XYZ file of C-alpha atoms in Angstrom:
399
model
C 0.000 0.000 0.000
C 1.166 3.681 -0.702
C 1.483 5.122 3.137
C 0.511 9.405 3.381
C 3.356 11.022 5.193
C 1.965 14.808 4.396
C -1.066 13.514 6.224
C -1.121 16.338 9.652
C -1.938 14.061 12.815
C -2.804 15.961 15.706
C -0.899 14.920 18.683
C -1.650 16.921 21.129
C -3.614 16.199 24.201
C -2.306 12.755 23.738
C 0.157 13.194 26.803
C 3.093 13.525 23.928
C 6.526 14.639 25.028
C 7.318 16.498 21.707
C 3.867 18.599 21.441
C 2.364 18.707 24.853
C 5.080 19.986 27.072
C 6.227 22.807 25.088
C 5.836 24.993 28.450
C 7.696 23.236 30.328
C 10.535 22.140 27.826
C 10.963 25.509 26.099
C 9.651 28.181 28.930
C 6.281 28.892 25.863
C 3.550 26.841 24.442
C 3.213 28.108 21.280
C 6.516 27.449 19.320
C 6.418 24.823 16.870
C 8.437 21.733 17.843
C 11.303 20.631 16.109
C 13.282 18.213 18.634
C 12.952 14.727 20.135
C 13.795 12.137 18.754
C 10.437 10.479 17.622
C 8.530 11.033 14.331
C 4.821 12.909 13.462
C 3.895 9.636 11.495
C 1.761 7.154 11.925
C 3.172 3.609 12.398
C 2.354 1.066 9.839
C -0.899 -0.216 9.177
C 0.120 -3.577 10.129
C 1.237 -2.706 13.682
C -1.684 -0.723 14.307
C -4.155 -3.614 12.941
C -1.742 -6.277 15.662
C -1.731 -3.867 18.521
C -5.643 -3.364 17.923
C -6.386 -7.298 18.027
C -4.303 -7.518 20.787
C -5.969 -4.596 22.885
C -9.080 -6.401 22.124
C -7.960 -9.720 23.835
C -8.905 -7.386 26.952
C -6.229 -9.565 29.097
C -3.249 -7.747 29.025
C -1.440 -9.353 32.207
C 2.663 -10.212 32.305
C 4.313 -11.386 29.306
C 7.550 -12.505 27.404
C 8.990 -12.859 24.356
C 7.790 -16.198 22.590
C 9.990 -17.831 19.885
C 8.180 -16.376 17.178
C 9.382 -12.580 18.675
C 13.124 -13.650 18.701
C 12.399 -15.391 15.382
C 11.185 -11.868 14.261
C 14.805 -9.886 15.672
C 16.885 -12.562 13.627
C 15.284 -12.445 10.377
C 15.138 -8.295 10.704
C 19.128 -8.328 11.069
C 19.974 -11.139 8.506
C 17.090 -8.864 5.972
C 18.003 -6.136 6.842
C 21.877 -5.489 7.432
C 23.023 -9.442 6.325
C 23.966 -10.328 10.226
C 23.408 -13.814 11.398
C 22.717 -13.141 14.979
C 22.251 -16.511 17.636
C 18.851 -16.152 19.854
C 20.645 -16.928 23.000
C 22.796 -13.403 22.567
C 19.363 -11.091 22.621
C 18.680 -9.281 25.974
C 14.938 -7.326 26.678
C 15.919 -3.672 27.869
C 12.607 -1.521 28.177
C 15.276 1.599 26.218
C 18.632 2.097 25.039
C 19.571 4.304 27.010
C 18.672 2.262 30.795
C 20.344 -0.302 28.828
C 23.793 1.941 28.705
C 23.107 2.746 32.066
C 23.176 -1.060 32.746
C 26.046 -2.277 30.662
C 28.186 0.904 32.224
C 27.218 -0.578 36.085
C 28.147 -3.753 35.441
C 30.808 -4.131 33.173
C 33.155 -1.197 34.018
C 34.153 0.175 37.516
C 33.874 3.520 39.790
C 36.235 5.688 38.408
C 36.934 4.144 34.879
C 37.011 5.517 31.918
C 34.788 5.776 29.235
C 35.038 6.924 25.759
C 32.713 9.133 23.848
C 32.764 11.370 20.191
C 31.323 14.568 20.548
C 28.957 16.088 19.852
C 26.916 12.999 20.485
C 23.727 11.789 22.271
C 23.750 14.000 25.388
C 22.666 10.857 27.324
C 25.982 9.097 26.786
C 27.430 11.463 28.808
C 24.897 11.093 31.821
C 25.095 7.513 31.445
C 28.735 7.761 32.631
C 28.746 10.307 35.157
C 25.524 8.608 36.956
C 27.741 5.849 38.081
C 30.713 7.469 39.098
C 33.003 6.622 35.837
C 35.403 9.100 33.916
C 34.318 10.895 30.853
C 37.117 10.763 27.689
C 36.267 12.565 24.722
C 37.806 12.111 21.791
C 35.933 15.069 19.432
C 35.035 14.450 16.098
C 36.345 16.489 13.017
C 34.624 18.956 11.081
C 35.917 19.361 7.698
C 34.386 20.359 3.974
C 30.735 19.484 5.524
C 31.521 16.135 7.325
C 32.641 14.677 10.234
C 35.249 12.207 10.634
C 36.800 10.645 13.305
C 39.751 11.069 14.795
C 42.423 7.952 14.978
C 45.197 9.440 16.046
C 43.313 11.166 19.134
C 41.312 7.910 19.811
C 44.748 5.834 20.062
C 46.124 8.503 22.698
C 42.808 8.355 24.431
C 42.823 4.512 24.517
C 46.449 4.387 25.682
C 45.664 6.516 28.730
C 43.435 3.480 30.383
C 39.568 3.758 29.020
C 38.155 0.299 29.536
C 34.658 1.425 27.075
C 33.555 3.346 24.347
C 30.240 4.167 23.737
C 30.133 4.493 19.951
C 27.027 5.929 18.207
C 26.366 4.318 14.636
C 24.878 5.809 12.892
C 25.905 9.119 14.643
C 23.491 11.081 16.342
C 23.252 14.120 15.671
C 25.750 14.524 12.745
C 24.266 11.856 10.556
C 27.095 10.170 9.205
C 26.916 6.020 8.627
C 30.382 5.060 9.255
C 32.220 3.069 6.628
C 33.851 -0.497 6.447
C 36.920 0.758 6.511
C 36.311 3.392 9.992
C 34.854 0.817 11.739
C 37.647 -1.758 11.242
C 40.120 0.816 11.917
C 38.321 1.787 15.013
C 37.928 -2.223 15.580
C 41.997 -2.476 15.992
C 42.314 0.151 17.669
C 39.843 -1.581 20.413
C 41.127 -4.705 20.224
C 45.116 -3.844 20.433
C 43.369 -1.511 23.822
C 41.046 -4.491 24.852
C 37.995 -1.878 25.206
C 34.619 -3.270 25.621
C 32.544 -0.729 22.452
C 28.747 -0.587 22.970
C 27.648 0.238 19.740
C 23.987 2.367 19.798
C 22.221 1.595 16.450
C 19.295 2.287 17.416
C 19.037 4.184 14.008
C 20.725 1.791 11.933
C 17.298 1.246 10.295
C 17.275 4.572 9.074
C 20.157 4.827 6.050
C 19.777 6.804 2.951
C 20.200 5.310 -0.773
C 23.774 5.161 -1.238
C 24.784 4.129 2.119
C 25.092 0.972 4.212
C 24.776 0.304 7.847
C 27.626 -2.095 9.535
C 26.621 -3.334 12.683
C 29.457 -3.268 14.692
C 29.569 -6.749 15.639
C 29.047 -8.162 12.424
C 32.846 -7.254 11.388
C 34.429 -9.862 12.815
C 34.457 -12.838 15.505
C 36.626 -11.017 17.479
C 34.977 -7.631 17.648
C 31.863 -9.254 18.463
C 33.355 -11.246 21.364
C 33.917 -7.631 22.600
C 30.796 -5.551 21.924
C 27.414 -5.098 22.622
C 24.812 -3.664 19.963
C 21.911 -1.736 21.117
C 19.098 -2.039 18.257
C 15.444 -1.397 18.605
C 12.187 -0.687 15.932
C 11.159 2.580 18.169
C 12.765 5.098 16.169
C 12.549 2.902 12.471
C 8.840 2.498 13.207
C 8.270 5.520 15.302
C 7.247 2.837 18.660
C 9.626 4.587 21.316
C 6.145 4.969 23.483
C 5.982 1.169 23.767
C 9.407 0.348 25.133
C 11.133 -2.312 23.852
C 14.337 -2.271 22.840
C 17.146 -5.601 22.540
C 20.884 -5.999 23.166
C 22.805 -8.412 20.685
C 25.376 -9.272 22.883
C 27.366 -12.145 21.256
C 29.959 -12.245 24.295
C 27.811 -14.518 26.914
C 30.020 -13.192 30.130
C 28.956 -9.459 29.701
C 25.542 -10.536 28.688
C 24.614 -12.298 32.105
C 26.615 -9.301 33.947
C 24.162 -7.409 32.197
C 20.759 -9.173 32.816
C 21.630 -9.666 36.474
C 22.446 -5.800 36.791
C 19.258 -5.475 35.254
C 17.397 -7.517 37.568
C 18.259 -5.833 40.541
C 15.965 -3.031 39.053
C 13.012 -4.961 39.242
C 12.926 -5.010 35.568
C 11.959 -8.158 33.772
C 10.049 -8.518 30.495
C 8.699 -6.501 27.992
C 5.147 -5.001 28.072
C 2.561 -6.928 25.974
C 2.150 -4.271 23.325
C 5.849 -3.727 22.427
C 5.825 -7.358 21.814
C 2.895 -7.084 19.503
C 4.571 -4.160 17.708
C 7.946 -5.352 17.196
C 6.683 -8.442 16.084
C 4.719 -7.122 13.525
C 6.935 -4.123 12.570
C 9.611 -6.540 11.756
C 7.410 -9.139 9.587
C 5.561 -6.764 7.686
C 7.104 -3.003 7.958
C 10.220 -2.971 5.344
C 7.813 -1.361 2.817
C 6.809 1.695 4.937
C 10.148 1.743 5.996
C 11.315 2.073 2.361
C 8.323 4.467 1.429
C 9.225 6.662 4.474
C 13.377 6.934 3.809
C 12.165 8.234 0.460
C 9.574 10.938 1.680
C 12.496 11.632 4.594
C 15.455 11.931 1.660
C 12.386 14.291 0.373
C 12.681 16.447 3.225
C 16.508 16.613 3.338
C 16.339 17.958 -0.284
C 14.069 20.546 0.339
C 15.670 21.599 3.306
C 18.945 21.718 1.751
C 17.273 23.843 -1.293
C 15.330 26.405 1.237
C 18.639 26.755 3.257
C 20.647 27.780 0.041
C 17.931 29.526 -2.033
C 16.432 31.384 1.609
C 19.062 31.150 4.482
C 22.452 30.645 3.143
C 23.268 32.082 6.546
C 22.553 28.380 8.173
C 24.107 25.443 6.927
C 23.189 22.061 6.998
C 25.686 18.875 7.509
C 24.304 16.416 4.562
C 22.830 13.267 6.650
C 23.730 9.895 5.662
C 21.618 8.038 8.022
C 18.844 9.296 10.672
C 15.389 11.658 10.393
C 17.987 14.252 12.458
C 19.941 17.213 10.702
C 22.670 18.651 12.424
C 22.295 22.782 11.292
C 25.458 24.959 11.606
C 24.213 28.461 12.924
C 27.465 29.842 13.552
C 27.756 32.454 11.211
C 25.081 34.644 13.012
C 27.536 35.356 15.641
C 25.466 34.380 18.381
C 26.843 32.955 22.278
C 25.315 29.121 21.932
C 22.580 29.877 24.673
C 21.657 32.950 22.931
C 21.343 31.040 20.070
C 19.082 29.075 21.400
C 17.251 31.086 23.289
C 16.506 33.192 19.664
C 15.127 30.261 18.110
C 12.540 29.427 20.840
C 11.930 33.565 21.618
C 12.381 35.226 17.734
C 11.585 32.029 15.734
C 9.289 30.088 18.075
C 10.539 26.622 17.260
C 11.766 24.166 19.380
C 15.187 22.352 18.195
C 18.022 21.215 20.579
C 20.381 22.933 21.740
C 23.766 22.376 19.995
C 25.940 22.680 23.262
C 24.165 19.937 25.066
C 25.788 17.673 22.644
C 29.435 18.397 24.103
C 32.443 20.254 22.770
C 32.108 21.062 19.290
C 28.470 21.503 19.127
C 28.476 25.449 20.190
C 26.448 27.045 17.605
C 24.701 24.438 16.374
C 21.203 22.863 16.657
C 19.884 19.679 16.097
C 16.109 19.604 14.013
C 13.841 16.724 13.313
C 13.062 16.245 9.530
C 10.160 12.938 10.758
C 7.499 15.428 10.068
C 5.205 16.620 7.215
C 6.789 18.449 4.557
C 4.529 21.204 5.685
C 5.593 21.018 9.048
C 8.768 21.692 8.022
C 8.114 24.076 5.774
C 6.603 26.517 8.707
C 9.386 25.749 10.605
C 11.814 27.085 8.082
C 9.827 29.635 7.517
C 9.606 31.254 11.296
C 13.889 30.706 11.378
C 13.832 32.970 8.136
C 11.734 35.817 9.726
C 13.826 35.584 12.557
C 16.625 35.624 10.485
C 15.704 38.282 8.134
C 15.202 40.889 11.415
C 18.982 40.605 12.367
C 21.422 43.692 12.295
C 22.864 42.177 8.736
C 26.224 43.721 10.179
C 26.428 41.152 12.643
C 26.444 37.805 10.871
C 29.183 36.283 9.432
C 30.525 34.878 5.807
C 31.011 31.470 5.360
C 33.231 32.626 2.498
């Protein structure tokens, strides 16, 4: 079936982070949200048809995984990114990022180090300081519109005694998949160090047409023996509400150090809906997935095209991978809280603030493209007025 992704679904009232907290997120109601992580689109028709026939059971009491669930994971990774994963090394977590919080409390110390690229996920860094443990960044590099990493810096950093890395893959927020050849490299670097790498993929679903996701495992014996992928359908299928998200974790040592850490919570299974949807997602969703990477490639395009025809004052760091675009406001001259606080006071939209993401995201923000085209279009729109009423003698050339 052809899926409507300009269809406008109203979301509010609905007790939804991204449109009903505006107040208390942004300090106003009325700007137009831009931010988390989670997409204005319906979910396919088949998960809403499986989650309806199973609310209409009307039992809804504690639950598990059956076969045909794990069955579901398996076939989604060999389909999907050509990874034969074994159904003893998937772990329930009810998120990723509880999960990191896990994996960090049980597999690393007080006071070790752990290993992050910045700007990155702004929970990676909680995640580390919650339990006591060392934050190392190594900073990604910025050059001709794309980030790289940075090999020589990661070696030094590795020598000096981290014992993880948290590496995000695809990256979020600068959108880049990383290649065969940067993962490998990064692979050696972790094995000649002996660091345990927790990959997040959570949006390895999400790759534009001329790219490939490598999960990180899936390069080699060896790496997997030493890594733990986080993977979920919330973000592919736009299901973060229902909770469900699984570890691959190949190396069966940190994979009981993590269940029994996770145990001690109190957390067990997963709720009986997220089984539903991920079940379903996975069997019958590659075709709105496919459909919706093509409206979302859509929406990078015209983005791209209003930025250089409208704004060429903001730039844009070409995604690879993700419904996030990293946007590079630093030629309006603007302190990185000022920015921000322009865009939510001048503009009235909602994005995230570059500098949460760590060094080397001053001046930038981070907008969600999982919207209508319309959607975006206002939102554009308001950051050009805003724009527009600047002292031109205060923003910078790119030139």
């Amino acid at each position: 079936m052809n899926y409507d992704f300009d269809q406008l679904i109203d979301r509010q009232q609905t007790g939804c982070i991204k449109w009903d907290f505006n107040q208390r997120t942004f300090g106003r109601a009325d700007i137009l949200p831009l931010w988390v992580a989670d997409m204005d689109f319906k979910a396919p028709e088949a998960v809403v048809e499986a989650l309806v026939k199973r609310a209409q059971h009307g039992i809804y009491g504690y639950s598990s995984g059956t076969e045909s669930y794990y069955q579901a994971i398996i076939d989604w990774m060999q389909k999907r990114h050509s990874w034969t994963i074994q159904r003893e090394w998937i772990a329930f977590s009810p998120g990723i990022v509880p999960a990191l919080n896990e994996l960090i409390r049980s597999l690393t110390k007080p006071g070790e180090k752990i290993l992050i690229q910045s700007p990155v996920y702004p929970p990676f860094f909680h995640a580390i300081q919650n339990h006591g443990r060392e934050v190392v960044n190594s900073q990604l590099t910025l050059a001709n519109g794309r980030y790289t990493m940075d090999f020589a810096d990661l070696e030094e950093k590795f020598a000096s005694g981290v014992k993880m890395m948290i590496l995000c893959n695809p990256h979020n927020p600068v959108g880049r998949v990383w290649e065969r050849g940067e993962l490998e490299r990064l692979g050696q670097l972790c094995r000649a160090h002996d660091i345990i790498v927790i990959s997040d993929e959570i949006h390895g679903d999400l790759i534009y047409e001329g790219y490939q996701h490598l999960p990180f495992a899936s390069l080699s014996p060896e790496l997997a023996a030493q890594s733990i992928v986080c993977t979920a359908p919330s973000k592919t299928f736009n299901l973060a509400g229902l909770q469900n998200s699984n570890l691959i974790i190949p190396n069966a040592k940190y994979r009981q150090a993590f269940q029994a850490s996770l145990s001690l919570t109190g957390v067990h299974n997963p709720n009986v809906f997220g089984i539903t949807a991920l079940e379903a997602a996975y069997q019958y969703g590659s075709d709105w997935l496919d459909q919706l990477m093509k409206y979302l490639k859509g929406n990078v395009e015209f983005l791209m095209s209003f930025l250089d025809q409208e704004l060429p004052q903001i730039r844009a760091i070409q995604p690879e991978g993700t419904y996030l675009i990293w946007l590079d406001f630093r030629a309006l001259g603007m302190e990185p809280k000022e920015l921000h606080k322009f865009l939510v006071h001048k503009a009235g939209v909602g994005l995230n603030a570059g500098y949460s993401f760590g060094l080397g995201g001053e001046g930038f923000e981070r907008l969600n493209l999982g919207c209508p085209r319309s959607v975006l279009e206002d939102g554009l729109q308001r950051i050009k007025k805003a724009v527009m009423g600047l002292d031109a003698s205060l923003i910078h050339s790119y030139d």
